[in-house]
Coordinates of N, CA and C and ligand atoms in Angstrom, one line a residue:
M1 N 179.7 59.8 -153.1 CA 181.8 60.4 -152.6 C 181.4 60.2 -151.0
K2 N 182.9 60.3 -150.7 CA 183.2 60.4 -149.6 C 184.1 61.8 -149.2
L3 N 183.9 62.0 -147.8 CA 185.4 63.4 -147.6 C 185.9 62.5 -146.8
F4 N 187.3 62.4 -147.1 CA 188.6 62.9 -145.8 C 189.0 63.8 -145.5
V5 N 189.3 64.4 -144.6 CA 190.3 65.3 -144.1 C 190.9 65.4 -143.0
A6 N 191.8 66.2 -143.6 CA 193.2 65.7 -143.1 C 193.6 66.7 -141.7
N7 N 193.4 66.1 -141.1 CA 193.7 68.1 -139.5 C 194.8 68.1 -139.1
W8 N 195.9 68.8 -139.5 CA 197.5 68.4 -139.5 C 197.7 68.6 -138.3
K9 N 196.7 69.8 -137.3 CA 196.9 70.9 -136.0 C 198.2 71.3 -136.7
M10 N 198.7 72.0 -135.5 CA 200.1 72.4 -135.1 C 201.0 71.8 -135.6
H11 N 201.0 71.0 -136.8 CA 202.2 70.5 -137.4 C 202.0 71.0 -138.4
K12 N 203.8 70.5 -139.0 CA 204.2 70.6 -140.9 C 204.7 71.7 -140.7
T13 N 205.8 72.4 -141.9 CA 206.2 73.3 -142.2 C 206.6 73.5 -143.2
R14 N 206.5 74.1 -144.2 CA 205.7 75.0 -145.7 C 206.6 73.3 -146.5
G15 N 208.1 73.8 -146.2 CA 208.8 72.4 -147.0 C 208.1 71.0 -146.7
Q16 N 208.3 70.3 -145.0 CA 207.2 69.2 -145.1 C 205.8 69.3 -145.5
A17 N 204.7 70.4 -146.0 CA 203.4 70.0 -145.6 C 203.5 70.1 -147.6
R18 N 204.9 70.6 -148.7 CA 204.9 70.7 -150.3 C 205.2 68.8 -150.2
A19 N 206.2 68.5 -148.9 CA 206.9 67.2 -149.5 C 205.4 65.9 -149.1
F20 N 204.6 66.3 -148.7 CA 203.9 65.1 -148.6 C 202.6 66.0 -150.0
A21 N 202.5 66.7 -149.7 CA 201.8 67.0 -151.3 C 202.1 66.3 -152.1
D22 N 203.2 66.8 -152.6 CA 204.0 65.8 -152.8 C 204.0 64.1 -153.4
E23 N 204.1 63.7 -152.3 CA 203.9 61.9 -152.2 C 202.5 61.9 -152.5
L24 N 201.7 62.7 -151.4 CA 200.4 62.4 -152.2 C 199.5 62.5 -153.8
S25 N 199.9 63.4 -154.2 CA 200.3 63.7 -155.5 C 201.4 61.9 -156.1
A26 N 201.4 61.7 -155.8 CA 202.9 60.8 -156.8 C 201.4 59.2 -156.9
R27 N 201.1 59.7 -155.5 CA 200.0 57.8 -155.0 C 199.2 58.3 -155.2
I28 N 198.4 59.2 -155.7 CA 196.6 59.0 -155.9 C 196.7 59.2 -157.7
G29 N 198.0 59.3 -158.4 CA 197.3 59.4 -159.1 C 196.2 60.7 -159.5
G30 N 195.3 60.1 -160.4 CA 194.6 61.3 -161.1 C 193.5 61.9 -160.2
G31 N 193.5 60.4 -159.1 CA 192.0 60.5 -157.9 C 192.1 59.6 -157.1
I32 N 191.4 59.8 -155.6 CA 190.9 58.5 -156.0 C 189.0 58.0 -156.3
A33 N 188.8 57.2 -156.6 CA 186.9 57.5 -157.2 C 186.7 57.3 -155.9
G34 N 185.9 58.0 -155.4 CA 184.7 58.2 -154.7 C 184.5 58.3 -154.0
A35 N 186.4 59.2 -154.3 CA 186.3 60.1 -152.6 C 186.3 61.8 -152.5
E36 N 186.8 62.4 -152.0 CA 186.5 64.6 -151.5 C 188.0 64.1 -150.7
L37 N 188.8 64.3 -151.6 CA 189.8 64.9 -150.7 C 189.9 65.8 -150.4
V38 N 191.2 66.3 -148.6 CA 190.9 67.7 -148.1 C 191.8 67.7 -147.4
L39 N 193.1 68.7 -147.6 CA 193.7 68.8 -146.2 C 193.8 70.0 -145.3
A40 N 194.0 69.7 -143.9 CA 193.9 71.5 -142.9 C 195.2 72.4 -142.2
P41 N 196.1 72.1 -143.5 CA 197.4 72.3 -142.6 C 197.1 73.8 -141.9
P42 N 198.3 74.0 -140.6 CA 198.4 74.9 -140.8 C 198.3 76.6 -141.9
F43 N 197.6 77.6 -141.1 CA 197.5 78.7 -142.8 C 198.8 79.0 -143.0
T44 N 200.1 78.9 -142.4 CA 201.2 79.1 -143.2 C 201.5 78.9 -144.0
A45 N 201.3 76.7 -144.3 CA 201.4 76.0 -145.6 C 200.5 75.3 -146.0
L46 N 199.4 76.1 -146.0 CA 198.4 76.5 -147.3 C 198.5 76.5 -148.3
D47 N 199.6 77.3 -148.9 CA 199.4 77.6 -150.9 C 200.6 76.8 -150.9
A48 N 201.5 76.8 -149.7 CA 202.9 75.3 -149.9 C 202.0 74.3 -150.7
C49 N 200.7 73.4 -149.9 CA 200.6 72.4 -150.4 C 198.6 72.3 -151.4
A50 N 199.1 73.7 -151.3 CA 197.8 73.7 -152.7 C 197.7 72.7 -154.1
D51 N 196.5 71.9 -154.4 CA 197.1 71.6 -155.4 C 196.3 71.9 -157.2
E52 N 197.4 72.0 -157.2 CA 197.3 73.3 -159.2 C 195.8 71.6 -160.1
R53 N 196.2 70.6 -160.0 CA 195.1 69.6 -160.9 C 194.1 69.5 -159.5
Q54 N 194.1 70.1 -158.2 CA 192.5 70.1 -158.0 C 191.8 68.7 -157.3
R55 N 192.6 68.0 -157.0 CA 192.3 66.5 -156.9 C 192.5 66.3 -155.5
W56 N 192.4 67.9 -154.8 CA 192.5 67.8 -153.2 C 191.9 69.3 -153.0
A57 N 190.8 69.1 -152.0 CA 191.0 71.4 -151.2 C 191.5 71.2 -150.6
L58 N 191.7 73.0 -150.1 CA 192.1 72.9 -148.7 C 191.5 73.3 -147.8
A59 N 191.2 73.3 -146.1 CA 190.7 73.8 -145.0 C 191.5 74.9 -144.4
C60 N 191.0 75.7 -144.0 CA 192.1 76.6 -142.9 C 191.4 75.2 -141.4
Q61 N 192.6 75.5 -140.2 CA 191.5 75.1 -138.8 C 191.9 75.7 -138.2
N62 N 190.7 77.0 -138.0 CA 190.1 77.8 -137.3 C 190.1 79.2 -138.7
V63 N 188.5 79.7 -137.5 CA 188.3 80.9 -138.1 C 187.9 82.6 -137.8
A64 N 189.0 83.3 -137.4 CA 188.4 84.9 -136.6 C 187.0 84.7 -136.0
A65 N 186.0 85.5 -135.4 CA 185.1 85.1 -135.2 C 184.2 86.7 -135.8
E66 N 185.2 87.8 -135.9 CA 185.1 88.9 -136.9 C 185.7 88.7 -137.6
A67 N 184.9 90.0 -138.7 CA 185.2 90.1 -140.5 C 186.2 91.0 -140.3
E68 N 186.8 92.0 -139.3 CA 188.3 92.3 -140.4 C 188.0 93.5 -138.9
G69 N 189.1 94.0 -138.9 CA 189.5 95.1 -137.8 C 190.9 94.6 -136.8
A70 N 190.9 95.6 -135.7 CA 191.8 95.6 -134.9 C 191.7 93.6 -133.8
F71 N 192.8 93.2 -134.2 CA 193.0 91.6 -133.5 C 193.4 90.8 -133.9
T72 N 194.5 91.6 -133.2 CA 195.9 91.1 -133.6 C 196.2 88.9 -132.8
G73 N 197.0 88.5 -134.3 CA 197.3 88.0 -134.0 C 196.3 86.8 -135.3
E74 N 194.4 87.4 -135.4 CA 193.6 86.7 -135.8 C 193.5 86.5 -137.1
V75 N 192.4 85.1 -138.2 CA 192.8 85.3 -139.2 C 191.6 85.5 -140.1
S76 N 190.9 85.8 -140.2 CA 189.6 86.1 -141.1 C 188.7 85.2 -141.8
A77 N 187.9 84.4 -141.8 CA 187.5 83.5 -142.6 C 187.9 84.8 -144.4
A78 N 187.5 85.7 -144.9 CA 187.6 86.2 -146.3 C 189.1 86.0 -146.7
M79 N 189.9 85.7 -145.5 CA 191.4 86.4 -145.6 C 191.8 84.4 -145.7
A80 N 191.0 83.7 -145.6 CA 191.6 82.2 -145.3 C 190.6 81.7 -146.5
A81 N 189.7 82.2 -147.0 CA 189.5 81.6 -148.7 C 189.9 82.5 -149.6
D82 N 190.4 83.4 -149.5 CA 191.5 84.1 -150.5 C 192.8 83.7 -150.4
A83 N 193.5 83.0 -150.0 CA 194.2 81.6 -149.6 C 194.1 80.6 -150.1
G84 N 192.9 80.2 -150.3 CA 193.0 78.7 -151.0 C 192.3 77.5 -150.4
C85 N 191.3 78.7 -149.4 CA 190.7 77.4 -148.6 C 188.5 77.6 -149.0
R86 N 187.9 76.1 -149.2 CA 186.5 75.9 -149.4 C 185.8 75.6 -148.0
Y87 N 186.7 74.9 -147.1 CA 186.9 74.7 -146.3 C 186.9 75.1 -144.7
A88 N 186.4 75.3 -143.6 CA 187.4 76.5 -142.5 C 186.3 74.8 -141.2
I89 N 187.6 73.9 -140.6 CA 186.7 73.9 -139.0 C 187.0 74.4 -138.2
V90 N 185.5 74.6 -137.9 CA 185.1 75.4 -136.8 C 185.0 74.4 -135.3
G91 N 185.4 75.0 -134.1 CA 184.5 74.2 -132.9 C 185.6 73.0 -132.9
H92 N 186.5 72.7 -133.3 CA 187.1 71.7 -132.4 C 187.9 71.5 -131.5
S93 N 187.5 70.3 -130.8 CA 187.4 70.1 -129.2 C 188.9 70.7 -128.9
E94 N 189.6 70.9 -129.4 CA 191.0 71.1 -128.8 C 190.7 72.9 -129.1
R95 N 189.8 73.5 -129.7 CA 189.7 75.4 -129.8 C 188.8 75.2 -129.0
R96 N 187.9 74.3 -128.8 CA 187.0 74.5 -126.7 C 187.3 74.6 -126.1
R97 N 188.8 73.2 -126.1 CA 188.8 73.5 -124.5 C 190.0 73.8 -123.4
L98 N 190.7 74.4 -125.1 CA 192.0 75.4 -125.0 C 191.5 76.3 -124.9
F99 N 190.9 77.0 -125.8 CA 191.1 78.2 -126.2 C 189.7 78.9 -125.9
A100 N 189.2 78.0 -125.1 CA 187.9 78.5 -124.5 C 186.5 78.8 -125.4
E101 N 187.0 78.1 -126.9 CA 185.7 78.8 -127.4 C 184.2 78.4 -127.5
D102 N 183.4 79.3 -127.1 CA 182.0 78.2 -126.7 C 181.3 78.8 -128.0
G103 N 179.7 77.7 -127.4 CA 179.0 78.1 -128.2 C 177.9 79.4 -129.2
P104 N 178.2 80.3 -128.3 CA 178.1 81.9 -129.1 C 179.1 82.3 -130.0
L105 N 180.0 81.7 -129.5 CA 181.4 82.2 -130.2 C 181.5 81.7 -131.6
L106 N 181.1 80.0 -131.2 CA 181.5 79.0 -133.0 C 179.9 79.8 -134.2
A107 N 179.4 80.0 -133.3 CA 177.8 80.7 -134.1 C 178.3 81.5 -134.8
R108 N 179.1 83.2 -134.0 CA 179.9 84.0 -135.0 C 181.0 83.5 -136.5
K109 N 181.9 82.6 -136.0 CA 182.3 82.1 -136.3 C 181.7 81.6 -137.5
I110 N 181.0 80.4 -137.2 CA 180.3 80.1 -138.3 C 180.1 81.2 -139.7
A111 N 178.8 82.8 -138.9 CA 178.4 83.7 -140.0 C 179.6 83.5 -140.7
R112 N 180.7 84.3 -140.4 CA 181.4 84.1 -140.8 C 182.6 83.6 -142.2
C113 N 181.7 82.3 -142.0 CA 182.9 81.1 -143.0 C 182.1 81.3 -144.0
R114 N 180.3 82.0 -144.0 CA 179.5 82.3 -144.8 C 179.3 83.1 -145.2
E115 N 179.4 84.4 -144.8 CA 179.9 85.7 -145.2 C 181.1 85.4 -146.0
A116 N 182.2 84.7 -145.6 CA 183.1 84.6 -147.5 C 183.1 83.2 -147.6
G117 N 182.2 82.5 -148.0 CA 181.8 81.3 -149.0 C 182.0 80.5 -148.3
L118 N 182.9 80.0 -147.2 CA 183.1 78.8 -146.9 C 182.9 77.8 -146.8
T119 N 182.9 76.7 -146.6 CA 181.8 75.6 -145.8 C 182.1 74.8 -144.5
P120 N 180.9 75.5 -143.6 CA 182.6 74.8 -142.2 C 181.6 73.6 -142.0
I121 N 183.1 73.1 -141.4 CA 183.3 71.7 -140.7 C 182.8 71.9 -139.4
Y122 N 181.6 71.9 -139.2 CA 181.1 72.1 -137.8 C 182.0 70.5 -136.9
C123 N 182.7 70.6 -135.2 CA 182.5 69.2 -134.5 C 181.9 69.5 -133.8
V124 N 181.4 68.1 -133.0 CA 181.1 68.4 -131.7 C 181.1 67.0 -131.3
G125 N 180.9 66.2 -130.5 CA 181.1 65.5 -129.0 C 181.1 65.8 -128.6
E126 N 181.3 64.9 -127.3 CA 181.3 64.0 -126.1 C 182.5 63.9 -125.4
S127 N 182.9 64.7 -123.9 CA 183.5 64.6 -123.7 C 183.7 62.9 -123.3
G128 N 184.7 62.4 -121.7 CA 184.7 61.2 -121.2 C 183.8 61.0 -120.1
Q129 N 184.2 62.6 -119.6 CA 182.6 63.0 -118.3 C 181.5 62.9 -118.9
E130 N 181.3 63.6 -119.8 CA 179.8 63.2 -120.1 C 179.9 62.0 -121.1
R131 N 180.7 60.6 -121.2 CA 179.9 60.0 -121.3 C 179.8 59.2 -120.6
D132 N 180.6 59.3 -118.8 CA 180.0 58.7 -118.1 C 179.1 59.0 -118.0
A133 N 178.6 59.8 -117.9 CA 177.9 60.1 -116.9 C 175.8 59.7 -118.2
G134 N 176.0 59.9 -118.8 CA 174.7 59.5 -118.9 C 175.0 60.3 -120.7
L135 N 176.3 61.9 -120.8 CA 175.1 63.1 -121.2 C 176.0 63.4 -122.7
T136 N 175.8 61.9 -123.3 CA 176.1 61.9 -125.4 C 175.7 62.9 -125.6
A137 N 173.9 62.5 -125.2 CA 172.9 63.4 -127.0 C 172.1 64.6 -125.9
T138 N 172.5 64.7 -124.4 CA 172.3 66.3 -123.9 C 173.3 67.3 -125.1
T139 N 174.7 66.5 -124.5 CA 176.0 67.5 -125.1 C 175.8 67.6 -127.5
L140 N 174.9 66.1 -127.7 CA 175.2 66.8 -129.0 C 173.4 68.0 -129.4
V141 N 173.0 67.6 -128.5 CA 172.2 68.5 -128.4 C 172.0 70.1 -128.7
R142 N 173.1 69.7 -127.6 CA 173.1 71.4 -126.8 C 174.6 72.3 -127.9
Q143 N 175.6 71.6 -128.1 CA 176.5 71.1 -129.7 C 175.7 72.2 -130.5
V144 N 174.4 71.6 -130.9 CA 174.4 71.8 -132.7 C 173.3 72.5 -132.9
E145 N 172.7 73.6 -131.2 CA 171.9 74.6 -130.9 C 172.4 75.3 -131.6
T146 N 174.3 75.0 -131.3 CA 175.3 76.4 -131.8 C 175.2 76.6 -133.8
L147 N 174.6 76.1 -134.2 CA 173.9 75.6 -135.7 C 172.3 77.0 -135.9
A148 N 171.7 76.9 -134.7 CA 169.8 77.8 -134.9 C 170.6 78.8 -135.9
K149 N 170.8 79.5 -136.2 CA 170.8 80.9 -136.9 C 171.5 80.7 -138.3
D150 N 172.0 79.0 -138.5 CA 173.0 78.8 -139.4 C 172.0 78.5 -141.1
P151 N 171.6 79.3 -141.7 CA 170.8 78.9 -142.8 C 170.2 77.1 -143.1
F152 N 169.8 76.8 -143.3 CA 169.0 75.9 -143.8 C 170.2 75.5 -144.4
D153 N 170.1 75.9 -145.3 CA 170.5 75.0 -147.3 C 171.8 75.6 -147.5
G154 N 172.2 76.6 -146.6 CA 173.7 76.2 -147.0 C 174.8 74.4 -146.6
P155 N 175.2 74.8 -147.2 CA 176.3 73.3 -147.5 C 176.3 72.7 -145.7
L156 N 176.4 71.8 -145.7 CA 177.0 72.1 -143.5 C 178.1 70.5 -143.8
V157 N 179.2 70.2 -143.2 CA 179.6 69.4 -143.0 C 180.2 69.4 -141.2
V158 N 179.0 68.2 -140.5 CA 178.9 68.3 -139.3 C 180.0 66.9 -138.9
A159 N 181.4 67.5 -137.9 CA 182.6 66.0 -138.2 C 182.6 65.6 -136.5
Y160 N 181.6 64.3 -135.9 CA 181.0 63.8 -134.7 C 182.2 63.5 -134.0
E161 N 183.9 63.7 -133.6 CA 184.5 63.7 -132.5 C 184.2 63.5 -131.1
P162 N 184.3 61.7 -130.3 CA 184.5 61.9 -129.0 C 185.4 62.5 -128.8
V163 N 185.5 62.8 -127.4 CA 186.5 63.9 -127.5 C 187.0 63.2 -127.0
W164 N 186.8 62.1 -126.1 CA 187.7 60.8 -125.4 C 188.0 60.0 -126.8
A165 N 187.9 59.9 -128.1 CA 188.7 59.1 -129.1 C 190.1 59.8 -129.4
I166 N 190.1 61.2 -129.0 CA 190.8 61.8 -130.2 C 192.2 61.8 -129.9
G167 N 193.2 61.3 -130.8 CA 195.0 61.1 -130.1 C 194.9 59.5 -129.1
A168 N 193.5 59.3 -128.8 CA 193.4 58.4 -127.9 C 194.4 57.1 -127.8
G169 N 194.1 56.4 -129.9 CA 195.1 55.8 -130.3 C 193.5 54.5 -129.9
R170 N 192.1 54.8 -129.8 CA 191.2 53.8 -129.4 C 190.0 54.5 -130.1
A171 N 189.2 54.2 -131.2 CA 188.1 54.9 -132.0 C 187.3 54.9 -131.1
A172 N 186.5 55.2 -131.5 CA 184.5 55.0 -131.0 C 184.6 53.6 -131.4
T173 N 183.1 53.3 -130.8 CA 182.9 51.8 -131.9 C 182.3 52.2 -133.4
G174 N 182.0 51.5 -133.9 CA 181.1 51.5 -135.1 C 179.7 51.6 -134.8
E175 N 179.2 51.4 -133.6 CA 177.8 51.2 -133.3 C 177.5 52.1 -132.8
D176 N 178.7 52.3 -132.1 CA 178.6 54.6 -131.0 C 178.5 54.9 -132.7
A177 N 179.8 55.3 -133.3 CA 179.8 56.4 -133.8 C 178.2 56.1 -134.7
A178 N 177.8 55.1 -135.6 CA 176.1 55.2 -135.8 C 175.3 55.6 -135.5
A179 N 175.3 55.2 -133.6 CA 174.2 56.3 -133.1 C 174.3 57.6 -133.0
A180 N 175.0 58.2 -132.8 CA 175.7 59.8 -132.7 C 174.8 60.4 -134.6
R181 N 175.1 59.4 -134.8 CA 175.0 60.3 -136.7 C 173.6 60.2 -136.8
V182 N 172.9 59.6 -136.2 CA 171.7 58.5 -136.6 C 171.1 59.7 -135.9
H183 N 171.8 60.9 -135.1 CA 170.8 61.6 -133.7 C 171.6 62.8 -133.9
I184 N 172.5 62.8 -135.0 CA 172.7 64.1 -136.1 C 172.4 64.6 -136.5
A185 N 171.8 63.4 -137.0 CA 171.4 63.8 -138.8 C 169.2 63.9 -138.6
E186 N 169.4 63.7 -137.1 CA 167.4 63.7 -136.3 C 167.8 65.5 -136.4
L187 N 168.1 65.7 -135.4 CA 168.7 66.6 -135.2 C 168.9 68.2 -136.4
L188 N 169.4 67.7 -137.3 CA 170.0 68.1 -138.4 C 169.0 67.9 -139.9
S189 N 167.7 68.0 -139.9 CA 167.5 67.0 -140.6 C 166.4 67.8 -142.0
S190 N 166.4 69.3 -141.4 CA 166.0 70.4 -142.4 C 166.6 70.7 -143.4
R191 N 168.1 70.3 -142.8 CA 168.8 70.5 -144.3 C 169.8 69.3 -145.4
P192 N 169.3 70.3 -146.7 CA 169.6 69.2 -147.5 C 170.4 68.8 -147.8
R193 N 172.2 69.5 -147.7 CA 172.9 69.3 -148.0 C 173.9 69.4 -146.7
L194 N 173.4 68.4 -146.3 CA 174.1 68.0 -144.5 C 175.3 66.7 -145.1
R195 N 176.3 66.5 -144.3 CA 177.5 65.9 -144.2 C 177.3 65.1 -143.5
I196 N 177.9 63.7 -142.5 CA 178.3 64.5 -141.2 C 179.6 63.0 -141.6
L197 N 181.0 63.4 -140.5 CA 181.6 62.4 -140.5 C 181.7 62.3 -139.1
Y198 N 183.0 61.1 -139.2 CA 183.7 60.5 -138.0 C 185.2 61.1 -137.8
G199 N 185.3 61.7 -136.1 CA 186.9 61.9 -136.0 C 186.5 61.2 -135.2
G200 N 188.4 60.9 -134.7 CA 188.8 60.7 -133.6 C 189.3 59.2 -134.2
S201 N 191.6 58.8 -134.1 CA 191.9 57.5 -133.5 C 191.6 57.1 -135.3
V202 N 191.0 57.7 -135.9 CA 190.9 56.6 -137.5 C 192.1 55.9 -138.5
S203 N 192.5 55.1 -138.4 CA 193.9 54.4 -138.7 C 193.1 53.6 -140.2
P204 N 194.5 53.9 -140.8 CA 194.8 52.2 -141.7 C 194.2 51.1 -141.7
E205 N 194.0 50.7 -140.1 CA 193.5 49.7 -140.0 C 192.3 49.5 -139.4
N206 N 191.7 51.0 -138.4 CA 190.3 50.7 -138.5 C 188.8 51.2 -139.2
A207 N 189.5 52.1 -141.0 CA 188.7 53.0 -141.8 C 187.5 52.2 -142.2
A208 N 188.0 51.3 -143.1 CA 187.4 50.3 -143.7 C 186.1 49.8 -142.6
A209 N 186.3 49.2 -141.6 CA 185.6 48.8 -140.6 C 184.5 49.8 -140.1
L210 N 184.9 51.0 -139.8 CA 184.3 52.3 -139.1 C 183.3 52.9 -140.4
L211 N 184.2 52.7 -141.1 CA 183.1 53.7 -142.6 C 181.8 53.1 -142.6
S212 N 181.9 52.0 -143.0 CA 181.4 50.6 -143.1 C 179.9 50.2 -142.0
Q213 N 180.0 50.7 -140.6 CA 179.3 50.1 -139.3 C 179.4 51.3 -139.5
S214 N 179.9 52.8 -139.5 CA 178.8 53.8 -138.7 C 177.9 54.2 -140.1
G215 N 177.8 54.0 -141.1 CA 176.9 54.9 -142.2 C 177.7 56.0 -142.0
M216 N 179.0 56.3 -141.9 CA 179.5 58.1 -141.6 C 179.8 57.8 -143.3
D217 N 179.2 60.1 -143.9 CA 180.6 59.9 -145.0 C 181.3 60.6 -145.4
G218 N 181.8 59.8 -144.2 CA 184.2 60.8 -144.3 C 184.1 59.9 -142.9
F219 N 185.5 61.1 -142.5 CA 186.2 61.1 -141.5 C 187.0 62.3 -141.8
L220 N 187.6 62.4 -141.0 CA 187.9 63.6 -139.9 C 189.7 63.0 -139.4
V221 N 190.3 63.5 -140.1 CA 191.8 62.5 -139.6 C 192.3 63.7 -139.0
G222 N 193.2 63.1 -138.2 CA 193.9 63.7 -137.3 C 195.7 63.3 -137.2
G223 N 196.2 62.1 -136.5 CA 197.7 61.6 -136.7 C 197.6 61.0 -137.5
A224 N 196.7 60.8 -137.8 CA 197.3 59.6 -139.4 C 197.4 60.0 -140.5
S225 N 196.6 61.4 -140.4 CA 197.3 62.7 -142.0 C 198.0 62.9 -141.5
L226 N 199.5 62.7 -141.4 CA 200.6 63.2 -140.8 C 201.4 62.9 -141.7
S227 N 201.0 61.3 -142.8 CA 201.3 60.9 -142.9 C 201.0 60.7 -144.7
A228 N 201.8 60.7 -145.5 CA 200.8 60.4 -146.7 C 200.2 59.7 -147.2
L229 N 200.6 58.2 -146.6 CA 200.7 56.9 -147.4 C 199.4 55.9 -146.2
S230 N 199.3 56.9 -145.0 CA 198.7 56.3 -144.1 C 197.5 57.2 -144.8
F231 N 197.4 58.6 -145.2 CA 195.8 59.1 -145.4 C 195.5 58.9 -146.1
E232 N 196.0 58.4 -147.3 CA 195.7 57.7 -148.8 C 195.3 56.0 -148.6
A233 N 195.5 55.2 -147.7 CA 195.1 54.6 -147.0 C 193.5 54.5 -146.0
I234 N 193.6 55.2 -145.8 CA 192.4 55.4 -145.2 C 191.4 56.2 -146.2
A235 N 191.8 56.5 -146.9 CA 190.6 57.4 -148.5 C 190.0 56.8 -149.2
R236 N 191.3 55.3 -149.5 CA 190.9 54.6 -150.2 C 189.9 53.3 -149.4
A237 N 190.0 53.5 -147.8 CA 188.6 52.6 -147.4 C 187.1 52.6 -148.4
Ligands
PGA301 P1 193.4 62.2 -134.4 O1 193.2 63.8 -134.4 O2 192.7 61.1 -135.4 O3 194.7 62.3 -133.9 O4 192.1 61.0 -133.2 C1 190.8 63.7 -135.2 C2 191.0 65.2 -134.6 O5 191.4 65.4 -133.9 O6 190.3 65.9 -136.0

């Protein structure tokens, strides 16, 4: 089973999310064989795009590092689970870069996910600068360190998203993605329930080749997941 996650980022009102869900539902009928689908809308649209027939699951794009309390504006992992999420994206490069989220903070977020029964979709990936400096492997080692205290037998999704490929219109090559996958799998070889995704400019045009060349377990899709048509096309790859 390949896993396809639609990361909508800060896009779509509830009405737009419902329209997407209606269109996706009509397009996929009983579901897509061999593909597990997950939608990660903004918190406000979670219930608007839930599927009663369970052909897709829901993810949130972020959770609080604390379980509960005086943290104005935050949403806890337990609240996200209660709102219907099965997964939570943690450590997306936009959160790391724009909201200064670092390893120790992300480790706490992952712990909150575990307490709430959410499966983390933990994002890693080197910046363009790190890549140019030959630091891709070092960066992955450092980012995977964040999982050191996470129970090894919990279900885990790691998304390899090279920062330079996100929203760039230029994905990593299948070769680069395959190398990262092998490295991440080695670093996390003690984990029996690990899936590794690729993310960064995945499109209906490059999905099939990228999936077969990289050996990835699926994709985390940003821009191309905003349309039901192209998200479906990627999942059919
Ligand atoms: P993109 O985003 O597909 O638009 O490059 C991927 C992501 O940021 O998860």
